[in-house]
Amino acid sequence: MIRHVVAWKVAATEPASAALAAAEITRLLSSLPALVPSISSLTVGPNMAYFESNWDVVLVADFETLADLDAYQVHPEHQAVVPQIKALVSQRAAVDFEL
């Protein structure tokens, strides 16, 4: 099993705009499990504490194999949300590890 973890800092700095951006990222990514068969599980959500130091949104997704993760990365539904998310964020950090 491969766990894919991604965190984003939204570009918006005003709290209400940042919250809207985080909610939109969450909405976009939450649709993917129904559309991308290689996703075993996916959880995504906005940060809810320590706003001055934490990242704004996190995704945790599990895949049976590295090939499944690779399939997700190039899947058209995933590729469709990537530019929408990039337009809302200033930074991205990711790590993939084996469970």
PDB file of N, CA and C in Angstrom:
ATOM      1  N   MET A   1       0.856  -1.174   0.000  1.00  0.00           N
ATOM      2  CA  MET A   1       0.000   0.000   0.000  1.00  0.00           C
ATOM      3  C   MET A   1       0.898   1.232   0.000  1.00  0.00           C
ATOM      4  N   ILE A   2       0.540   2.203  -0.832  1.00  0.00           N
ATOM      5  CA  ILE A   2       1.274   3.464  -0.934  1.00  0.00           C
ATOM      6  C   ILE A   2       0.376   4.581  -0.408  1.00  0.00           C
ATOM      7  N   ARG A   3       0.913   5.389   0.495  1.00  0.00           N
ATOM      8  CA  ARG A   3       0.182   6.563   0.996  1.00  0.00           C
ATOM      9  C   ARG A   3       0.773   7.807   0.344  1.00  0.00           C
ATOM     10  N   HIS A   4      -0.111   8.610  -0.222  1.00  0.00           N
ATOM     11  CA  HIS A   4       0.230   9.850  -0.922  1.00  0.00           C
ATOM     12  C   HIS A   4      -0.307  10.999  -0.075  1.00  0.00           C
ATOM     13  N   VAL A   5       0.592  11.849   0.424  1.00  0.00           N
ATOM     14  CA  VAL A   5       0.203  12.960   1.287  1.00  0.00           C
ATOM     15  C   VAL A   5       0.651  14.258   0.625  1.00  0.00           C
ATOM     16  N   VAL A   6      -0.293  15.182   0.467  1.00  0.00           N
ATOM     17  CA  VAL A   6       0.008  16.473  -0.145  1.00  0.00           C
ATOM     18  C   VAL A   6      -0.570  17.568   0.740  1.00  0.00           C
ATOM     19  N   ALA A   7       0.201  18.628   0.937  1.00  0.00           N
ATOM     20  CA  ALA A   7      -0.264  19.790   1.688  1.00  0.00           C
ATOM     21  C   ALA A   7      -0.059  21.036   0.839  1.00  0.00           C
ATOM     22  N   TRP A   8      -0.980  21.968   0.966  1.00  0.00           N
ATOM     23  CA  TRP A   8      -0.919  23.210   0.199  1.00  0.00           C
ATOM     24  C   TRP A   8      -1.047  24.403   1.122  1.00  0.00           C
ATOM     25  N   LYS A   9      -0.359  25.476   0.743  1.00  0.00           N
ATOM     26  CA  LYS A   9      -0.575  26.807   1.302  1.00  0.00           C
ATOM     27  C   LYS A   9      -1.352  27.574   0.235  1.00  0.00           C
ATOM     28  N   VAL A  10      -2.482  28.129   0.603  1.00  0.00           N
ATOM     29  CA  VAL A  10      -3.243  28.897  -0.381  1.00  0.00           C
ATOM     30  C   VAL A  10      -2.578  30.255  -0.589  1.00  0.00           C
ATOM     31  N   ALA A  11      -2.790  30.812  -1.764  1.00  0.00           N
ATOM     32  CA  ALA A  11      -2.183  32.098  -2.100  1.00  0.00           C
ATOM     33  C   ALA A  11      -2.888  33.258  -1.395  1.00  0.00           C
ATOM     34  N   ALA A  12      -4.181  33.123  -1.187  1.00  0.00           N
ATOM     35  CA  ALA A  12      -4.946  34.195  -0.531  1.00  0.00           C
ATOM     36  C   ALA A  12      -4.443  34.387   0.896  1.00  0.00           C
ATOM     37  N   THR A  13      -4.345  35.631   1.310  1.00  0.00           N
ATOM     38  CA  THR A  13      -3.863  35.909   2.665  1.00  0.00           C
ATOM     39  C   THR A  13      -4.967  36.415   3.583  1.00  0.00           C
ATOM     40  N   GLU A  14      -6.022  36.966   3.019  1.00  0.00           N
ATOM     41  CA  GLU A  14      -7.158  37.435   3.820  1.00  0.00           C
ATOM     42  C   GLU A  14      -7.931  36.203   4.280  1.00  0.00           C
ATOM     43  N   PRO A  15      -8.258  36.097   5.571  1.00  0.00           N
ATOM     44  CA  PRO A  15      -8.844  34.861   6.116  1.00  0.00           C
ATOM     45  C   PRO A  15     -10.072  34.327   5.382  1.00  0.00           C
ATOM     46  N   ALA A  16     -11.003  35.179   5.014  1.00  0.00           N
ATOM     47  CA  ALA A  16     -12.212  34.700   4.336  1.00  0.00           C
ATOM     48  C   ALA A  16     -11.876  34.151   2.948  1.00  0.00           C
ATOM     49  N   SER A  17     -11.001  34.827   2.221  1.00  0.00           N
ATOM     50  CA  SER A  17     -10.600  34.360   0.892  1.00  0.00           C
ATOM     51  C   SER A  17      -9.797  33.069   0.987  1.00  0.00           C
ATOM     52  N   ALA A  18      -8.945  32.975   1.996  1.00  0.00           N
ATOM     53  CA  ALA A  18      -8.158  31.758   2.195  1.00  0.00           C
ATOM     54  C   ALA A  18      -9.075  30.574   2.510  1.00  0.00           C
ATOM     55  N   ALA A  19     -10.089  30.807   3.326  1.00  0.00           N
ATOM     56  CA  ALA A  19     -11.041  29.750   3.663  1.00  0.00           C
ATOM     57  C   ALA A  19     -11.809  29.295   2.429  1.00  0.00           C
ATOM     58  N   LEU A  20     -12.193  30.237   1.571  1.00  0.00           N
ATOM     59  CA  LEU A  20     -12.888  29.874   0.333  1.00  0.00           C
ATOM     60  C   LEU A  20     -11.989  29.064  -0.589  1.00  0.00           C
ATOM     61  N   ALA A  21     -10.733  29.435  -0.690  1.00  0.00           N
ATOM     62  CA  ALA A  21      -9.788  28.693  -1.532  1.00  0.00           C
ATOM     63  C   ALA A  21      -9.591  27.280  -0.996  1.00  0.00           C
ATOM     64  N   ALA A  22      -9.433  27.157   0.310  1.00  0.00           N
ATOM     65  CA  ALA A  22      -9.256  25.834   0.921  1.00  0.00           C
ATOM     66  C   ALA A  22     -10.497  24.973   0.704  1.00  0.00           C
ATOM     67  N   ALA A  23     -11.674  25.568   0.805  1.00  0.00           N
ATOM     68  CA  ALA A  23     -12.916  24.824   0.579  1.00  0.00           C
ATOM     69  C   ALA A  23     -13.028  24.370  -0.868  1.00  0.00           C
ATOM     70  N   GLU A  24     -12.594  25.196  -1.795  1.00  0.00           N
ATOM     71  CA  GLU A  24     -12.650  24.826  -3.211  1.00  0.00           C
ATOM     72  C   GLU A  24     -11.681  23.689  -3.523  1.00  0.00           C
ATOM     73  N   ILE A  25     -10.496  23.735  -2.976  1.00  0.00           N
ATOM     74  CA  ILE A  25      -9.539  22.642  -3.163  1.00  0.00           C
ATOM     75  C   ILE A  25     -10.119  21.347  -2.603  1.00  0.00           C
ATOM     76  N   THR A  26     -10.700  21.434  -1.433  1.00  0.00           N
ATOM     77  CA  THR A  26     -11.321  20.265  -0.809  1.00  0.00           C
ATOM     78  C   THR A  26     -12.436  19.721  -1.694  1.00  0.00           C
ATOM     79  N   ARG A  27     -13.278  20.592  -2.224  1.00  0.00           N
ATOM     80  CA  ARG A  27     -14.374  20.172  -3.095  1.00  0.00           C
ATOM     81  C   ARG A  27     -13.855  19.479  -4.355  1.00  0.00           C
ATOM     82  N   LEU A  28     -12.870  20.080  -4.988  1.00  0.00           N
ATOM     83  CA  LEU A  28     -12.317  19.512  -6.224  1.00  0.00           C
ATOM     84  C   LEU A  28     -11.753  18.109  -5.994  1.00  0.00           C
ATOM     85  N   LEU A  29     -10.975  17.957  -4.950  1.00  0.00           N
ATOM     86  CA  LEU A  29     -10.315  16.672  -4.701  1.00  0.00           C
ATOM     87  C   LEU A  29     -11.276  15.613  -4.163  1.00  0.00           C
ATOM     88  N   SER A  30     -12.291  16.046  -3.446  1.00  0.00           N
ATOM     89  CA  SER A  30     -13.258  15.089  -2.883  1.00  0.00           C
ATOM     90  C   SER A  30     -14.040  14.351  -3.958  1.00  0.00           C
ATOM     91  N   SER A  31     -14.113  14.918  -5.141  1.00  0.00           N
ATOM     92  CA  SER A  31     -14.843  14.267  -6.226  1.00  0.00           C
ATOM     93  C   SER A  31     -14.074  13.115  -6.866  1.00  0.00           C
ATOM     94  N   LEU A  32     -12.781  13.041  -6.647  1.00  0.00           N
ATOM     95  CA  LEU A  32     -11.947  12.095  -7.391  1.00  0.00           C
ATOM     96  C   LEU A  32     -12.153  10.615  -7.071  1.00  0.00           C
ATOM     97  N   PRO A  33     -12.415  10.206  -5.843  1.00  0.00           N
ATOM     98  CA  PRO A  33     -12.572   8.767  -5.605  1.00  0.00           C
ATOM     99  C   PRO A  33     -13.656   8.104  -6.458  1.00  0.00           C
ATOM    100  N   ALA A  34     -14.707   8.821  -6.756  1.00  0.00           N
ATOM    101  CA  ALA A  34     -15.774   8.263  -7.589  1.00  0.00           C
ATOM    102  C   ALA A  34     -15.392   8.211  -9.065  1.00  0.00           C
ATOM    103  N   LEU A  35     -14.335   8.921  -9.432  1.00  0.00           N
ATOM    104  CA  LEU A  35     -13.965   9.056 -10.837  1.00  0.00           C
ATOM    105  C   LEU A  35     -12.672   8.340 -11.218  1.00  0.00           C
ATOM    106  N   VAL A  36     -11.822   8.085 -10.247  1.00  0.00           N
ATOM    107  CA  VAL A  36     -10.505   7.501 -10.512  1.00  0.00           C
ATOM    108  C   VAL A  36     -10.437   6.138  -9.817  1.00  0.00           C
ATOM    109  N   PRO A  37     -10.513   5.047 -10.582  1.00  0.00           N
ATOM    110  CA  PRO A  37     -10.609   3.719  -9.981  1.00  0.00           C
ATOM    111  C   PRO A  37      -9.394   3.285  -9.163  1.00  0.00           C
ATOM    112  N   SER A  38      -8.226   3.852  -9.407  1.00  0.00           N
ATOM    113  CA  SER A  38      -7.028   3.388  -8.700  1.00  0.00           C
ATOM    114  C   SER A  38      -6.930   3.915  -7.275  1.00  0.00           C
ATOM    115  N   ILE A  39      -7.801   4.831  -6.864  1.00  0.00           N
ATOM    116  CA  ILE A  39      -7.779   5.364  -5.500  1.00  0.00           C
ATOM    117  C   ILE A  39      -8.428   4.350  -4.569  1.00  0.00           C
ATOM    118  N   SER A  40      -7.674   3.883  -3.575  1.00  0.00           N
ATOM    119  CA  SER A  40      -8.246   2.988  -2.556  1.00  0.00           C
ATOM    120  C   SER A  40      -9.011   3.780  -1.502  1.00  0.00           C
ATOM    121  N   SER A  41      -8.439   4.899  -1.079  1.00  0.00           N
ATOM    122  CA  SER A  41      -9.128   5.794  -0.153  1.00  0.00           C
ATOM    123  C   SER A  41      -8.538   7.189  -0.314  1.00  0.00           C
ATOM    124  N   LEU A  42      -9.346   8.186   0.005  1.00  0.00           N
ATOM    125  CA  LEU A  42      -8.897   9.568  -0.120  1.00  0.00           C
ATOM    126  C   LEU A  42      -9.621  10.401   0.929  1.00  0.00           C
ATOM    127  N   THR A  43      -8.837  11.150   1.688  1.00  0.00           N
ATOM    128  CA  THR A  43      -9.361  12.093   2.666  1.00  0.00           C
ATOM    129  C   THR A  43      -8.706  13.437   2.388  1.00  0.00           C
ATOM    130  N   VAL A  44      -9.501  14.475   2.365  1.00  0.00           N
ATOM    131  CA  VAL A  44      -8.965  15.810   2.113  1.00  0.00           C
ATOM    132  C   VAL A  44      -9.751  16.799   2.962  1.00  0.00           C
ATOM    133  N   GLY A  45      -9.055  17.824   3.439  1.00  0.00           N
ATOM    134  CA  GLY A  45      -9.761  18.832   4.207  1.00  0.00           C
ATOM    135  C   GLY A  45      -8.900  20.020   4.534  1.00  0.00           C
ATOM    136  N   PRO A  46      -9.560  21.124   4.909  1.00  0.00           N
ATOM    137  CA  PRO A  46      -8.841  22.330   5.297  1.00  0.00           C
ATOM    138  C   PRO A  46      -8.315  22.223   6.726  1.00  0.00           C
ATOM    139  N   ASN A  47      -7.246  22.926   6.977  1.00  0.00           N
ATOM    140  CA  ASN A  47      -6.698  23.019   8.329  1.00  0.00           C
ATOM    141  C   ASN A  47      -7.741  23.653   9.250  1.00  0.00           C
ATOM    142  N   MET A  48      -7.756  23.203  10.513  1.00  0.00           N
ATOM    143  CA  MET A  48      -8.728  23.744  11.451  1.00  0.00           C
ATOM    144  C   MET A  48      -8.097  24.294  12.736  1.00  0.00           C
ATOM    145  N   ALA A  49      -6.767  24.358  12.782  1.00  0.00           N
ATOM    146  CA  ALA A  49      -6.114  24.876  13.990  1.00  0.00           C
ATOM    147  C   ALA A  49      -4.716  25.395  13.657  1.00  0.00           C
ATOM    148  N   TYR A  50      -4.187  26.256  14.514  1.00  0.00           N
ATOM    149  CA  TYR A  50      -2.811  26.770  14.397  1.00  0.00           C
ATOM    150  C   TYR A  50      -2.562  27.372  13.010  1.00  0.00           C
ATOM    151  N   PHE A  51      -3.455  28.235  12.597  1.00  0.00           N
ATOM    152  CA  PHE A  51      -3.433  28.791  11.249  1.00  0.00           C
ATOM    153  C   PHE A  51      -2.148  29.537  10.922  1.00  0.00           C
ATOM    154  N   GLU A  52      -1.515  30.114  11.935  1.00  0.00           N
ATOM    155  CA  GLU A  52      -0.293  30.886  11.677  1.00  0.00           C
ATOM    156  C   GLU A  52       0.893  30.008  11.308  1.00  0.00           C
ATOM    157  N   SER A  53       0.846  28.702  11.642  1.00  0.00           N
ATOM    158  CA  SER A  53       1.999  27.844  11.357  1.00  0.00           C
ATOM    159  C   SER A  53       1.672  26.629  10.498  1.00  0.00           C
ATOM    160  N   ASN A  54       0.424  26.178  10.480  1.00  0.00           N
ATOM    161  CA  ASN A  54       0.071  24.988   9.696  1.00  0.00           C
ATOM    162  C   ASN A  54      -0.183  25.329   8.236  1.00  0.00           C
ATOM    163  N   TRP A  55      -0.106  24.312   7.397  1.00  0.00           N
ATOM    164  CA  TRP A  55      -0.492  24.450   6.003  1.00  0.00           C
ATOM    165  C   TRP A  55      -2.009  24.512   5.945  1.00  0.00           C
ATOM    166  N   ASP A  56      -2.560  24.918   4.808  1.00  0.00           N
ATOM    167  CA  ASP A  56      -3.985  25.241   4.734  1.00  0.00           C
ATOM    168  C   ASP A  56      -4.900  24.070   4.353  1.00  0.00           C
ATOM    169  N   VAL A  57      -4.403  23.145   3.555  1.00  0.00           N
ATOM    170  CA  VAL A  57      -5.208  22.009   3.095  1.00  0.00           C
ATOM    171  C   VAL A  57      -4.304  20.795   3.027  1.00  0.00           C
ATOM    172  N   VAL A  58      -4.851  19.625   3.350  1.00  0.00           N
ATOM    173  CA  VAL A  58      -4.077  18.388   3.227  1.00  0.00           C
ATOM    174  C   VAL A  58      -4.929  17.313   2.555  1.00  0.00           C
ATOM    175  N   LEU A  59      -4.250  16.493   1.767  1.00  0.00           N
ATOM    176  CA  LEU A  59      -4.849  15.319   1.140  1.00  0.00           C
ATOM    177  C   LEU A  59      -4.058  14.101   1.586  1.00  0.00           C
ATOM    178  N   VAL A  60      -4.768  13.050   1.975  1.00  0.00           N
ATOM    179  CA  VAL A  60      -4.146  11.760   2.288  1.00  0.00           C
ATOM    180  C   VAL A  60      -4.883  10.735   1.452  1.00  0.00           C
ATOM    181  N   ALA A  61      -4.159  10.103   0.525  1.00  0.00           N
ATOM    182  CA  ALA A  61      -4.766   9.117  -0.370  1.00  0.00           C
ATOM    183  C   ALA A  61      -3.939   7.841  -0.348  1.00  0.00           C
ATOM    184  N   ASP A  62      -4.630   6.717  -0.405  1.00  0.00           N
ATOM    185  CA  ASP A  62      -3.972   5.414  -0.407  1.00  0.00           C
ATOM    186  C   ASP A  62      -4.206   4.717  -1.739  1.00  0.00           C
ATOM    187  N   PHE A  63      -3.161   4.011  -2.174  1.00  0.00           N
ATOM    188  CA  PHE A  63      -3.172   3.263  -3.430  1.00  0.00           C
ATOM    189  C   PHE A  63      -2.576   1.893  -3.159  1.00  0.00           C
ATOM    190  N   GLU A  64      -3.140   0.871  -3.778  1.00  0.00           N
ATOM    191  CA  GLU A  64      -2.650  -0.501  -3.564  1.00  0.00           C
ATOM    192  C   GLU A  64      -1.198  -0.654  -3.999  1.00  0.00           C
ATOM    193  N   THR A  65      -0.832  -0.026  -5.118  1.00  0.00           N
ATOM    194  CA  THR A  65       0.518  -0.182  -5.673  1.00  0.00           C
ATOM    195  C   THR A  65       1.030   1.166  -6.180  1.00  0.00           C
ATOM    196  N   LEU A  66       2.311   1.211  -6.443  1.00  0.00           N
ATOM    197  CA  LEU A  66       2.892   2.406  -7.055  1.00  0.00           C
ATOM    198  C   LEU A  66       2.308   2.620  -8.448  1.00  0.00           C
ATOM    199  N   ALA A  67       2.016   1.555  -9.154  1.00  0.00           N
ATOM    200  CA  ALA A  67       1.383   1.676 -10.469  1.00  0.00           C
ATOM    201  C   ALA A  67       0.013   2.343 -10.352  1.00  0.00           C
ATOM    202  N   ASP A  68      -0.715   2.055  -9.288  1.00  0.00           N
ATOM    203  CA  ASP A  68      -2.010   2.705  -9.068  1.00  0.00           C
ATOM    204  C   ASP A  68      -1.834   4.197  -8.807  1.00  0.00           C
ATOM    205  N   LEU A  69      -0.811   4.564  -8.038  1.00  0.00           N
ATOM    206  CA  LEU A  69      -0.513   5.976  -7.812  1.00  0.00           C
ATOM    207  C   LEU A  69      -0.140   6.647  -9.134  1.00  0.00           C
ATOM    208  N   ASP A  70       0.678   5.972  -9.919  1.00  0.00           N
ATOM    209  CA  ASP A  70       1.054   6.511 -11.234  1.00  0.00           C
ATOM    210  C   ASP A  70      -0.176   6.718 -12.112  1.00  0.00           C
ATOM    211  N   ALA A  71      -1.103   5.763 -12.083  1.00  0.00           N
ATOM    212  CA  ALA A  71      -2.336   5.868 -12.882  1.00  0.00           C
ATOM    213  C   ALA A  71      -3.165   7.073 -12.430  1.00  0.00           C
ATOM    214  N   TYR A  72      -3.222   7.298 -11.128  1.00  0.00           N
ATOM    215  CA  TYR A  72      -3.932   8.464 -10.581  1.00  0.00           C
ATOM    216  C   TYR A  72      -3.309   9.764 -11.081  1.00  0.00           C
ATOM    217  N   GLN A  73      -1.991   9.826 -11.038  1.00  0.00           N
ATOM    218  CA  GLN A  73      -1.300  11.064 -11.418  1.00  0.00           C
ATOM    219  C   GLN A  73      -1.627  11.495 -12.840  1.00  0.00           C
ATOM    220  N   VAL A  74      -1.791  10.549 -13.750  1.00  0.00           N
ATOM    221  CA  VAL A  74      -2.033  10.884 -15.164  1.00  0.00           C
ATOM    222  C   VAL A  74      -3.500  10.761 -15.560  1.00  0.00           C
ATOM    223  N   HIS A  75      -4.355  10.348 -14.632  1.00  0.00           N
ATOM    224  CA  HIS A  75      -5.774  10.180 -14.956  1.00  0.00           C
ATOM    225  C   HIS A  75      -6.369  11.533 -15.379  1.00  0.00           C
ATOM    226  N   PRO A  76      -7.182  11.551 -16.432  1.00  0.00           N
ATOM    227  CA  PRO A  76      -7.754  12.820 -16.922  1.00  0.00           C
ATOM    228  C   PRO A  76      -8.545  13.604 -15.868  1.00  0.00           C
ATOM    229  N   GLU A  77      -9.243  12.923 -14.974  1.00  0.00           N
ATOM    230  CA  GLU A  77     -10.013  13.641 -13.941  1.00  0.00           C
ATOM    231  C   GLU A  77      -9.083  14.327 -12.948  1.00  0.00           C
ATOM    232  N   HIS A  78      -7.967  13.678 -12.602  1.00  0.00           N
ATOM    233  CA  HIS A  78      -6.973  14.312 -11.731  1.00  0.00           C
ATOM    234  C   HIS A  78      -6.315  15.472 -12.468  1.00  0.00           C
ATOM    235  N   GLN A  79      -5.940  15.232 -13.711  1.00  0.00           N
ATOM    236  CA  GLN A  79      -5.294  16.276 -14.496  1.00  0.00           C
ATOM    237  C   GLN A  79      -6.200  17.492 -14.674  1.00  0.00           C
ATOM    238  N   ALA A  80      -7.504  17.290 -14.671  1.00  0.00           N
ATOM    239  CA  ALA A  80      -8.442  18.403 -14.824  1.00  0.00           C
ATOM    240  C   ALA A  80      -8.459  19.318 -13.601  1.00  0.00           C
ATOM    241  N   VAL A  81      -8.231  18.771 -12.407  1.00  0.00           N
ATOM    242  CA  VAL A  81      -8.267  19.615 -11.206  1.00  0.00           C
ATOM    243  C   VAL A  81      -6.916  20.257 -10.895  1.00  0.00           C
ATOM    244  N   VAL A  82      -5.837  19.709 -11.426  1.00  0.00           N
ATOM    245  CA  VAL A  82      -4.496  20.233 -11.114  1.00  0.00           C
ATOM    246  C   VAL A  82      -4.369  21.727 -11.427  1.00  0.00           C
ATOM    247  N   PRO A  83      -4.706  22.189 -12.628  1.00  0.00           N
ATOM    248  CA  PRO A  83      -4.538  23.629 -12.877  1.00  0.00           C
ATOM    249  C   PRO A  83      -5.460  24.509 -12.036  1.00  0.00           C
ATOM    250  N   GLN A  84      -6.624  23.985 -11.686  1.00  0.00           N
ATOM    251  CA  GLN A  84      -7.539  24.745 -10.826  1.00  0.00           C
ATOM    252  C   GLN A  84      -6.940  24.924  -9.431  1.00  0.00           C
ATOM    253  N   ILE A  85      -6.306  23.871  -8.930  1.00  0.00           N
ATOM    254  CA  ILE A  85      -5.665  23.956  -7.616  1.00  0.00           C
ATOM    255  C   ILE A  85      -4.433  24.848  -7.679  1.00  0.00           C
ATOM    256  N   LYS A  86      -3.620  24.683  -8.718  1.00  0.00           N
ATOM    257  CA  LYS A  86      -2.420  25.516  -8.861  1.00  0.00           C
ATOM    258  C   LYS A  86      -2.754  26.999  -8.858  1.00  0.00           C
ATOM    259  N   ALA A  87      -3.912  27.352  -9.396  1.00  0.00           N
ATOM    260  CA  ALA A  87      -4.328  28.759  -9.442  1.00  0.00           C
ATOM    261  C   ALA A  87      -4.659  29.312  -8.059  1.00  0.00           C
ATOM    262  N   LEU A  88      -4.892  28.430  -7.094  1.00  0.00           N
ATOM    263  CA  LEU A  88      -5.302  28.857  -5.752  1.00  0.00           C
ATOM    264  C   LEU A  88      -4.192  28.807  -4.711  1.00  0.00           C
ATOM    265  N   VAL A  89      -3.054  28.205  -5.043  1.00  0.00           N
ATOM    266  CA  VAL A  89      -2.035  27.958  -4.031  1.00  0.00           C
ATOM    267  C   VAL A  89      -0.719  28.679  -4.331  1.00  0.00           C
ATOM    268  N   SER A  90       0.054  28.848  -3.275  1.00  0.00           N
ATOM    269  CA  SER A  90       1.399  29.427  -3.415  1.00  0.00           C
ATOM    270  C   SER A  90       2.486  28.384  -3.193  1.00  0.00           C
ATOM    271  N   GLN A  91       2.168  27.320  -2.446  1.00  0.00           N
ATOM    272  CA  GLN A  91       3.156  26.279  -2.160  1.00  0.00           C
ATOM    273  C   GLN A  91       2.476  24.920  -2.096  1.00  0.00           C
ATOM    274  N   ARG A  92       3.288  23.901  -2.391  1.00  0.00           N
ATOM    275  CA  ARG A  92       2.817  22.514  -2.322  1.00  0.00           C
ATOM    276  C   ARG A  92       3.951  21.663  -1.779  1.00  0.00           C
ATOM    277  N   ALA A  93       3.615  20.759  -0.894  1.00  0.00           N
ATOM    278  CA  ALA A  93       4.588  19.792  -0.380  1.00  0.00           C
ATOM    279  C   ALA A  93       3.932  18.422  -0.477  1.00  0.00           C
ATOM    280  N   ALA A  94       4.717  17.400  -0.820  1.00  0.00           N
ATOM    281  CA  ALA A  94       4.157  16.052  -0.959  1.00  0.00           C
ATOM    282  C   ALA A  94       5.172  15.022  -0.514  1.00  0.00           C
ATOM    283  N   VAL A  95       4.631  13.886  -0.078  1.00  0.00           N
ATOM    284  CA  VAL A  95       5.453  12.732   0.250  1.00  0.00           C
ATOM    285  C   VAL A  95       4.630  11.487  -0.056  1.00  0.00           C
ATOM    286  N   ASP A  96       5.303  10.467  -0.560  1.00  0.00           N
ATOM    287  CA  ASP A  96       4.693   9.172  -0.842  1.00  0.00           C
ATOM    288  C   ASP A  96       5.504   8.131  -0.081  1.00  0.00           C
ATOM    289  N   PHE A  97       4.805   7.282   0.668  1.00  0.00           N
ATOM    290  CA  PHE A  97       5.532   6.256   1.428  1.00  0.00           C
ATOM    291  C   PHE A  97       4.737   4.970   1.455  1.00  0.00           C
ATOM    292  N   GLU A  98       5.467   3.899   1.738  1.00  0.00           N
ATOM    293  CA  GLU A  98       4.851   2.580   1.768  1.00  0.00           C
ATOM    294  C   GLU A  98       4.347   2.267   3.173  1.00  0.00           C
ATOM    295  N   LEU A  99       3.132   1.759   3.232  1.00  0.00           N
ATOM    296  CA  LEU A  99       2.553   1.360   4.519  1.00  0.00           C
ATOM    297  C   LEU A  99       2.920  -0.076   4.837  1.00  0.00           C
TER     298      LEU A  99
END
